[in-house]
Short mmCIF file of C-alpha atoms in Angstrom, two decimals:
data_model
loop_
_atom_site.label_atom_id
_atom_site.label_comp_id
_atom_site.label_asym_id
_atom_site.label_seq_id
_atom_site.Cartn_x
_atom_site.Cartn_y
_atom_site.Cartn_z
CA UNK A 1 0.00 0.00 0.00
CA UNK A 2 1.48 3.35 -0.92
CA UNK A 3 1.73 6.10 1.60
CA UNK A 4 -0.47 8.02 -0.61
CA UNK A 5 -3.22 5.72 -0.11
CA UNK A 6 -2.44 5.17 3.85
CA UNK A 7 -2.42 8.87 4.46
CA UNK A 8 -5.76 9.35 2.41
CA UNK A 9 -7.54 6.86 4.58
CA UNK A 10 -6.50 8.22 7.96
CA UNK A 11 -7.51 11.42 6.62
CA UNK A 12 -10.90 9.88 5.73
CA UNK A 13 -10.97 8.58 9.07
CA UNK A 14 -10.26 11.50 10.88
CA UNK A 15 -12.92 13.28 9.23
CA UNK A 16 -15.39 10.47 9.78
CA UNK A 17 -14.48 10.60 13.76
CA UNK A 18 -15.01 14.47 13.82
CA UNK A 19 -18.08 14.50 12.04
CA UNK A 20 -19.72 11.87 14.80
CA UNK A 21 -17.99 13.35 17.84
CA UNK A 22 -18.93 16.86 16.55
CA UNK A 23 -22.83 15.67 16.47
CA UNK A 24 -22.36 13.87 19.94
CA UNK A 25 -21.20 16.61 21.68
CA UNK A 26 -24.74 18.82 21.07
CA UNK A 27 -25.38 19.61 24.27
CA UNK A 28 -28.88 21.42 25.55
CA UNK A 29 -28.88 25.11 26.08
CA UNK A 30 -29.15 27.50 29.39
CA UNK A 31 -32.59 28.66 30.55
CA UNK A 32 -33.48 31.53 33.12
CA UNK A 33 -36.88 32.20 34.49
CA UNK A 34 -39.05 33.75 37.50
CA UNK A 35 -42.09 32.30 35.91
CA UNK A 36 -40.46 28.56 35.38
CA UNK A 37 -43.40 26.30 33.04
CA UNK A 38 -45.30 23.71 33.88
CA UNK A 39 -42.76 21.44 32.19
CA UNK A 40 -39.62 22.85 34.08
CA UNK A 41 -41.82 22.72 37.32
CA UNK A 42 -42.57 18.89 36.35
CA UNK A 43 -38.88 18.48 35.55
CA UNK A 44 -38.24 19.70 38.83
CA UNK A 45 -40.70 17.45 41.04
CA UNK A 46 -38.65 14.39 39.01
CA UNK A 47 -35.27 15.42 39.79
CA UNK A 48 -35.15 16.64 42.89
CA UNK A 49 -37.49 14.24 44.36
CA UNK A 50 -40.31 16.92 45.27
CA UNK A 51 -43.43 15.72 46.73
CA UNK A 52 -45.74 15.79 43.99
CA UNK A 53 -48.91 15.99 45.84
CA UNK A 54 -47.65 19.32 47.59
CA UNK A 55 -48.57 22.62 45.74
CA UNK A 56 -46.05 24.92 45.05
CA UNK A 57 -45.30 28.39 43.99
CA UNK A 58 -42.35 28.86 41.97
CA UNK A 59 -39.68 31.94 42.35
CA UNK A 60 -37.32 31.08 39.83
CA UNK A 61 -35.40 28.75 37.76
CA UNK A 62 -32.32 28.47 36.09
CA UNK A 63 -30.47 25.16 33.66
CA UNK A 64 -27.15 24.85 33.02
CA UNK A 65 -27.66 22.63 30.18
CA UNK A 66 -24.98 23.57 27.61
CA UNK A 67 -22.31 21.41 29.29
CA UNK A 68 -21.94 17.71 29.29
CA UNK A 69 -23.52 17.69 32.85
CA UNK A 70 -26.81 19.71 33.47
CA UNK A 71 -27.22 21.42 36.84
CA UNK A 72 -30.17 24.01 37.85
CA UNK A 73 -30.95 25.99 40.58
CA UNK A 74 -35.09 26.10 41.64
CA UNK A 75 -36.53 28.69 44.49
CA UNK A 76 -40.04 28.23 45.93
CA UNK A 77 -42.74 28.29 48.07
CA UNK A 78 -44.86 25.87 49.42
CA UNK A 79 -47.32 25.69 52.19
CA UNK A 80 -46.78 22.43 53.03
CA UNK A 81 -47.34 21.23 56.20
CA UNK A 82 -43.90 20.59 57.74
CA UNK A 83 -39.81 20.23 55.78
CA UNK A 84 -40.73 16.31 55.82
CA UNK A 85 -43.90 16.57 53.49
CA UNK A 86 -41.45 18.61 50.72
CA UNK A 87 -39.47 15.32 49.60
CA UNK A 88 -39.73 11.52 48.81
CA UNK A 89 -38.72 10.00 51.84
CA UNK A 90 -37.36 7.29 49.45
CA UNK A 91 -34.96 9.10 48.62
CA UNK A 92 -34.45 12.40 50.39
CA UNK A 93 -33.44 12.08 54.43
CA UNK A 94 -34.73 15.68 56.02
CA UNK A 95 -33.60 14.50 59.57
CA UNK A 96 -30.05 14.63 58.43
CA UNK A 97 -30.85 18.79 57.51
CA UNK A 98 -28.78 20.72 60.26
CA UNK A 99 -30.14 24.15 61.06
CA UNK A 100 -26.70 25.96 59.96
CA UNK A 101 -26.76 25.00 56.09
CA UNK A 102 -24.54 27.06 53.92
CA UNK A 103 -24.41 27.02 50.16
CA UNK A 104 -21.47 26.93 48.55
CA UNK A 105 -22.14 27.94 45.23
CA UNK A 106 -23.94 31.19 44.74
CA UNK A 107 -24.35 33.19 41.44
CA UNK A 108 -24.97 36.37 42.40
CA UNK A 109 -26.17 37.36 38.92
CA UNK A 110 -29.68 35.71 40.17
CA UNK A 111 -30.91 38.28 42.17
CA UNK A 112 -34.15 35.77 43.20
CA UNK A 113 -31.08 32.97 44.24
CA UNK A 114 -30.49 34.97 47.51
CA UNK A 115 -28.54 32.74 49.56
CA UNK A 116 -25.09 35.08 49.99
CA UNK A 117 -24.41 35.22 53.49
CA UNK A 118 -27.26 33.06 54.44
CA UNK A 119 -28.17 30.13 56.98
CA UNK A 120 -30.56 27.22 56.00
CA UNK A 121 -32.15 24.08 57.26
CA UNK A 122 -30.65 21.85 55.07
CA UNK A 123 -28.04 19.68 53.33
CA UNK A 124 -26.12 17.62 50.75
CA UNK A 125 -28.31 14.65 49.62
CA UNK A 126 -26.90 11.87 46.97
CA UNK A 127 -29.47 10.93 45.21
CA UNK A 128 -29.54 7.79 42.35
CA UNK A 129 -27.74 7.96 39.28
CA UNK A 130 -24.31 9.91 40.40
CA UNK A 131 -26.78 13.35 40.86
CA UNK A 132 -26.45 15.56 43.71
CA UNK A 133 -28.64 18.49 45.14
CA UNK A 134 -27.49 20.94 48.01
CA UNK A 135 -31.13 22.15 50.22
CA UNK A 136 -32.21 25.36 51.84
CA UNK A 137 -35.15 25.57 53.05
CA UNK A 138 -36.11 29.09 55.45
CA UNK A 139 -39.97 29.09 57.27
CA UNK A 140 -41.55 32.43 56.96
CA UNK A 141 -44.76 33.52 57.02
CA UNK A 142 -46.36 29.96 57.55
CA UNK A 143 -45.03 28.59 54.62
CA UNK A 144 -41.36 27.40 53.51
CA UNK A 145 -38.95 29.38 51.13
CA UNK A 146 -37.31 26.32 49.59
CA UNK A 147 -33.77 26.32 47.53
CA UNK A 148 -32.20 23.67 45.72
CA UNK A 149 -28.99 23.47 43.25
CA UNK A 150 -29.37 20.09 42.07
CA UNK A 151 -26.44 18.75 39.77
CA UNK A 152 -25.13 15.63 37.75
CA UNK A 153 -21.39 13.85 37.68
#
């Protein structure tokens, strides 16, 4: 075989590999709301393991979906009865909250996503799947102020 030839077919070959890594590597796109839909709220209830009997009222929402793993950050209300009723117990341990929860990551650019500076009742839960969420949750006014930054690995 002639180097000629050789070289044209790991050229080919090369171009075939970019072309299907190039169309692999479409990743979603970024969304930011205060008036999240009724699919992201859905979305939401799925992922993060949100009672789905409970009403809430959403604050805001916000998907990091352009990378290769999605993250997003959800604020809301909900009137629910107690910090128990808000999760699956299946999956989502509020006993473990402690009453001095920090978050970590904070993007001040939200100005709903509040939490500079702030104390929660909450935690780190591992949930299935190699995905993550961090918890805040603040009473006020009879009702809880919930925050969540759920991510995947």
């Amino acid at each position: 075989m002639s180097l000629k030839l050789r070289n044209l077919k790991y050229m080919m070959l090369l171009i075939i590999v970019i072309c299907c890594v190039s169309r692999c590597l479409r990743f979603g796109r970024d969304e930011v709301t205060t008036h999240p839909t009724p699919q992201q709220i859905v979305k939401c209830k799925k992922l993060m393991y949100i009672n789905p009997v409970i009403d809430i009222d959403p604050i805001g929402y916000k998907l990091l979906g352009s990378g290769i793993d999605d993250a997003i950050f959800f604020k809301f209300r909900t009137k629910a009865e107690s910090i128990k009723e808000i999760f699956d117990s299946n999956y989502v341990d509020t006993s473990s909250f402690s009453k001095d929860f920090q978050f970590i990551y904070q993007d001040k650019g939200l100005k709903w996503w509040d939490v500079t500076g702030r104390k929660f009742t909450g935690g780190e839960i591992s949930l299935p799947n190699v995905k993550y969420m961090n918890v805040g949750i603040q009473e006020e006014d009879n009702e809880y102020v919930v925050y969540i930054f759920w991510h995947e690995v």
